[in-house]
Amino acid sequence: MTQHQVDERQRLRRVLPEKAIALAMQNRWQEAVDVNRTLLKLDPNDEDALYSRALLLVDQSRWADAEADLNRLTELEATDGDTYHVRSDVEKQQGQTELATQDCLRAVNLWQESLTDLTIPAAGGSVKSEISDWGNQ
């Protein structure tokens, strides 16, 4: 790959997300999906492009396509509660209530974990340690 090609790929990875957002804000859903598809051709593991495309597909009621992107996201980043939450909505729409419930609970657990793992710089501790301290009083 030439330096010009490398530069062009970097430029596209910088400008295409903004273009997808602008298209979505204009309710031009399919064009925004296509832009995210281009981003994913540049980097199949682009989590932002996968999540963005999944949300756009949900807006179009394209449940199976959205679920495929969300499944891929959980493979790449298994600790994102938002991904599980959206996937639970998609599963619910497809009548997969047991899977939807499992993903909803997974999302809640991940959100709770992320809150209790927060560091409080001014106090020099974490929310988890603060909660433990409250329980000991």
PDB file of C-alpha atoms in Angstrom:
ATOM      1  CA  MET A   1       0.000   0.000   0.000  1.00  0.00           C
ATOM      2  CA  THR A   2       1.388   3.392  -0.974  1.00  0.00           C
ATOM      3  CA  GLN A   3       1.652   6.304   1.429  1.00  0.00           C
ATOM      4  CA  HIS A   4      -1.109   8.056  -0.527  1.00  0.00           C
ATOM      5  CA  GLN A   5      -3.413   5.056   0.050  1.00  0.00           C
ATOM      6  CA  VAL A   6      -2.570   4.983   3.750  1.00  0.00           C
ATOM      7  CA  ASP A   7      -3.264   8.714   4.036  1.00  0.00           C
ATOM      8  CA  GLU A   8      -6.578   8.326   2.204  1.00  0.00           C
ATOM      9  CA  ARG A   9      -7.687   5.494   4.509  1.00  0.00           C
ATOM     10  CA  GLN A  10      -6.843   7.613   7.541  1.00  0.00           C
ATOM     11  CA  ARG A  11      -8.739  10.567   6.093  1.00  0.00           C
ATOM     12  CA  LEU A  12     -11.799   8.423   5.418  1.00  0.00           C
ATOM     13  CA  ARG A  13     -11.720   6.955   8.929  1.00  0.00           C
ATOM     14  CA  ARG A  14     -11.713  10.525  10.245  1.00  0.00           C
ATOM     15  CA  VAL A  15     -14.452  12.077   8.052  1.00  0.00           C
ATOM     16  CA  LEU A  16     -16.869   9.215   7.412  1.00  0.00           C
ATOM     17  CA  PRO A  17     -18.176   8.955  10.993  1.00  0.00           C
ATOM     18  CA  GLU A  18     -19.142  12.634  10.852  1.00  0.00           C
ATOM     19  CA  LYS A  19     -20.817  12.072   7.487  1.00  0.00           C
ATOM     20  CA  ALA A  20     -22.813   9.120   8.859  1.00  0.00           C
ATOM     21  CA  ILE A  21     -24.013  11.221  11.792  1.00  0.00           C
ATOM     22  CA  ALA A  22     -25.008  14.085   9.504  1.00  0.00           C
ATOM     23  CA  LEU A  23     -26.958  11.717   7.242  1.00  0.00           C
ATOM     24  CA  ALA A  24     -28.734  10.121  10.197  1.00  0.00           C
ATOM     25  CA  MET A  25     -29.700  13.557  11.538  1.00  0.00           C
ATOM     26  CA  GLN A  26     -31.345  14.189   8.164  1.00  0.00           C
ATOM     27  CA  ASN A  27     -33.258  10.879   8.467  1.00  0.00           C
ATOM     28  CA  ARG A  28     -31.256   9.491   5.559  1.00  0.00           C
ATOM     29  CA  TRP A  29     -30.923   6.147   7.316  1.00  0.00           C
ATOM     30  CA  GLN A  30     -29.865   3.913   4.445  1.00  0.00           C
ATOM     31  CA  GLU A  31     -27.158   6.337   3.314  1.00  0.00           C
ATOM     32  CA  ALA A  32     -25.829   6.462   6.877  1.00  0.00           C
ATOM     33  CA  VAL A  33     -25.832   2.639   6.967  1.00  0.00           C
ATOM     34  CA  ASP A  34     -23.858   2.623   3.704  1.00  0.00           C
ATOM     35  CA  VAL A  35     -21.271   5.033   5.122  1.00  0.00           C
ATOM     36  CA  ASN A  36     -20.827   2.771   8.148  1.00  0.00           C
ATOM     37  CA  ARG A  37     -20.493  -0.201   5.807  1.00  0.00           C
ATOM     38  CA  THR A  38     -17.634   1.647   4.094  1.00  0.00           C
ATOM     39  CA  LEU A  39     -16.015   2.293   7.473  1.00  0.00           C
ATOM     40  CA  LEU A  40     -16.265  -1.398   8.281  1.00  0.00           C
ATOM     41  CA  LYS A  41     -14.571  -2.274   5.008  1.00  0.00           C
ATOM     42  CA  LEU A  42     -11.675  -0.105   6.154  1.00  0.00           C
ATOM     43  CA  ASP A  43     -11.675  -1.716   9.609  1.00  0.00           C
ATOM     44  CA  PRO A  44     -13.990  -4.675  10.274  1.00  0.00           C
ATOM     45  CA  ASN A  45     -13.388  -4.268  14.022  1.00  0.00           C
ATOM     46  CA  ASP A  46     -14.453  -0.613  14.216  1.00  0.00           C
ATOM     47  CA  GLU A  47     -16.701  -0.786  17.274  1.00  0.00           C
ATOM     48  CA  ASP A  48     -18.123   2.710  16.771  1.00  0.00           C
ATOM     49  CA  ALA A  49     -19.133   1.933  13.182  1.00  0.00           C
ATOM     50  CA  LEU A  50     -20.700  -1.388  14.223  1.00  0.00           C
ATOM     51  CA  TYR A  51     -22.680   0.243  17.028  1.00  0.00           C
ATOM     52  CA  SER A  52     -23.754   3.154  14.850  1.00  0.00           C
ATOM     53  CA  ARG A  53     -24.857   0.837  12.047  1.00  0.00           C
ATOM     54  CA  ALA A  54     -26.716  -1.391  14.506  1.00  0.00           C
ATOM     55  CA  LEU A  55     -28.668   1.597  15.825  1.00  0.00           C
ATOM     56  CA  LEU A  56     -29.485   2.718  12.290  1.00  0.00           C
ATOM     57  CA  LEU A  57     -30.681  -0.776  11.414  1.00  0.00           C
ATOM     58  CA  VAL A  58     -32.864  -0.790  14.545  1.00  0.00           C
ATOM     59  CA  ASP A  59     -34.404   2.499  13.382  1.00  0.00           C
ATOM     60  CA  GLN A  60     -35.277   0.727  10.126  1.00  0.00           C
ATOM     61  CA  SER A  61     -36.678  -2.336  11.975  1.00  0.00           C
ATOM     62  CA  ARG A  62     -34.018  -4.499  10.337  1.00  0.00           C
ATOM     63  CA  TRP A  63     -33.773  -6.713  13.390  1.00  0.00           C
ATOM     64  CA  ALA A  64     -31.671  -9.593  12.046  1.00  0.00           C
ATOM     65  CA  ASP A  65     -29.069  -7.256  10.538  1.00  0.00           C
ATOM     66  CA  ALA A  66     -28.913  -5.192  13.729  1.00  0.00           C
ATOM     67  CA  GLU A  67     -28.571  -8.339  15.816  1.00  0.00           C
ATOM     68  CA  ALA A  68     -25.652  -9.523  13.668  1.00  0.00           C
ATOM     69  CA  ASP A  69     -23.779  -6.246  14.307  1.00  0.00           C
ATOM     70  CA  LEU A  70     -24.592  -6.381  18.021  1.00  0.00           C
ATOM     71  CA  ASN A  71     -23.422  -9.992  18.236  1.00  0.00           C
ATOM     72  CA  ARG A  72     -20.139  -8.981  16.631  1.00  0.00           C
ATOM     73  CA  LEU A  73     -19.812  -6.125  19.116  1.00  0.00           C
ATOM     74  CA  THR A  74     -20.233  -8.460  22.072  1.00  0.00           C
ATOM     75  CA  GLU A  75     -17.401 -10.556  20.630  1.00  0.00           C
ATOM     76  CA  LEU A  76     -15.177  -7.486  20.397  1.00  0.00           C
ATOM     77  CA  GLU A  77     -16.205  -5.791  23.657  1.00  0.00           C
ATOM     78  CA  ALA A  78     -18.066  -8.030  26.075  1.00  0.00           C
ATOM     79  CA  THR A  79     -18.273  -5.424  28.838  1.00  0.00           C
ATOM     80  CA  ASP A  80     -20.426  -2.744  27.188  1.00  0.00           C
ATOM     81  CA  GLY A  81     -23.835  -2.662  28.840  1.00  0.00           C
ATOM     82  CA  ASP A  82     -25.310  -0.452  26.126  1.00  0.00           C
ATOM     83  CA  THR A  83     -24.673  -3.110  23.482  1.00  0.00           C
ATOM     84  CA  TYR A  84     -26.465  -5.757  25.535  1.00  0.00           C
ATOM     85  CA  HIS A  85     -29.331  -3.368  26.226  1.00  0.00           C
ATOM     86  CA  VAL A  86     -29.884  -2.602  22.543  1.00  0.00           C
ATOM     87  CA  ARG A  87     -29.538  -6.284  21.679  1.00  0.00           C
ATOM     88  CA  SER A  88     -32.189  -7.127  24.288  1.00  0.00           C
ATOM     89  CA  ASP A  89     -34.570  -4.697  22.542  1.00  0.00           C
ATOM     90  CA  VAL A  90     -33.823  -6.325  19.184  1.00  0.00           C
ATOM     91  CA  GLU A  91     -34.371  -9.806  20.608  1.00  0.00           C
ATOM     92  CA  LYS A  92     -37.642  -8.680  22.168  1.00  0.00           C
ATOM     93  CA  GLN A  93     -38.809  -7.376  18.789  1.00  0.00           C
ATOM     94  CA  GLN A  94     -38.053 -10.793  17.308  1.00  0.00           C
ATOM     95  CA  GLY A  95     -40.019 -12.623  20.008  1.00  0.00           C
ATOM     96  CA  GLN A  96     -36.889 -13.968  21.718  1.00  0.00           C
ATOM     97  CA  THR A  97     -38.051 -13.033  25.210  1.00  0.00           C
ATOM     98  CA  GLU A  98     -35.725 -15.357  27.125  1.00  0.00           C
ATOM     99  CA  LEU A  99     -32.637 -14.049  25.307  1.00  0.00           C
ATOM    100  CA  ALA A 100     -33.924 -10.483  25.685  1.00  0.00           C
ATOM    101  CA  THR A 101     -34.286 -10.951  29.437  1.00  0.00           C
ATOM    102  CA  GLN A 102     -30.793 -12.425  29.727  1.00  0.00           C
ATOM    103  CA  ASP A 103     -29.236  -9.541  27.783  1.00  0.00           C
ATOM    104  CA  CYS A 104     -31.191  -6.947  29.741  1.00  0.00           C
ATOM    105  CA  LEU A 105     -29.933  -8.432  33.008  1.00  0.00           C
ATOM    106  CA  ARG A 106     -26.398  -8.586  31.598  1.00  0.00           C
ATOM    107  CA  ALA A 107     -26.631  -4.876  30.708  1.00  0.00           C
ATOM    108  CA  VAL A 108     -27.819  -3.958  34.207  1.00  0.00           C
ATOM    109  CA  ASN A 109     -25.031  -6.003  35.799  1.00  0.00           C
ATOM    110  CA  LEU A 110     -22.414  -4.374  33.583  1.00  0.00           C
ATOM    111  CA  TRP A 111     -23.734  -0.905  34.376  1.00  0.00           C
ATOM    112  CA  GLN A 112     -23.650  -1.691  38.094  1.00  0.00           C
ATOM    113  CA  GLU A 113     -20.083  -2.977  37.801  1.00  0.00           C
ATOM    114  CA  SER A 114     -19.001   0.137  35.948  1.00  0.00           C
ATOM    115  CA  LEU A 115     -20.513   2.345  38.663  1.00  0.00           C
ATOM    116  CA  THR A 116     -18.979   0.461  41.554  1.00  0.00           C
ATOM    117  CA  ASP A 117     -15.551   0.433  39.915  1.00  0.00           C
ATOM    118  CA  LEU A 118     -15.406   4.220  39.598  1.00  0.00           C
ATOM    119  CA  THR A 119     -12.448   5.893  41.227  1.00  0.00           C
ATOM    120  CA  ILE A 120     -13.110   9.039  43.207  1.00  0.00           C
ATOM    121  CA  PRO A 121      -9.884  11.017  42.800  1.00  0.00           C
ATOM    122  CA  ALA A 122     -10.617  13.633  45.459  1.00  0.00           C
ATOM    123  CA  ALA A 123     -11.369  10.996  48.080  1.00  0.00           C
ATOM    124  CA  GLY A 124      -8.562   8.719  46.962  1.00  0.00           C
ATOM    125  CA  GLY A 125     -10.850   5.707  46.923  1.00  0.00           C
ATOM    126  CA  SER A 126     -13.441   3.980  44.811  1.00  0.00           C
ATOM    127  CA  VAL A 127     -17.202   3.794  44.926  1.00  0.00           C
ATOM    128  CA  LYS A 128     -16.820   0.105  45.794  1.00  0.00           C
ATOM    129  CA  SER A 129     -14.669   0.930  48.833  1.00  0.00           C
ATOM    130  CA  GLU A 130     -17.071   3.701  49.872  1.00  0.00           C
ATOM    131  CA  ILE A 131     -20.007   1.303  49.670  1.00  0.00           C
ATOM    132  CA  SER A 132     -18.093  -1.240  51.744  1.00  0.00           C
ATOM    133  CA  ASP A 133     -17.322   1.451  54.319  1.00  0.00           C
ATOM    134  CA  TRP A 134     -21.012   2.406  54.554  1.00  0.00           C
ATOM    135  CA  GLY A 135     -21.929  -1.219  55.173  1.00  0.00           C
ATOM    136  CA  ASN A 136     -19.474  -1.389  58.064  1.00  0.00           C
ATOM    137  CA  GLN A 137     -20.883   1.620  59.914  1.00  0.00           C
TER     138      GLN A 137
END
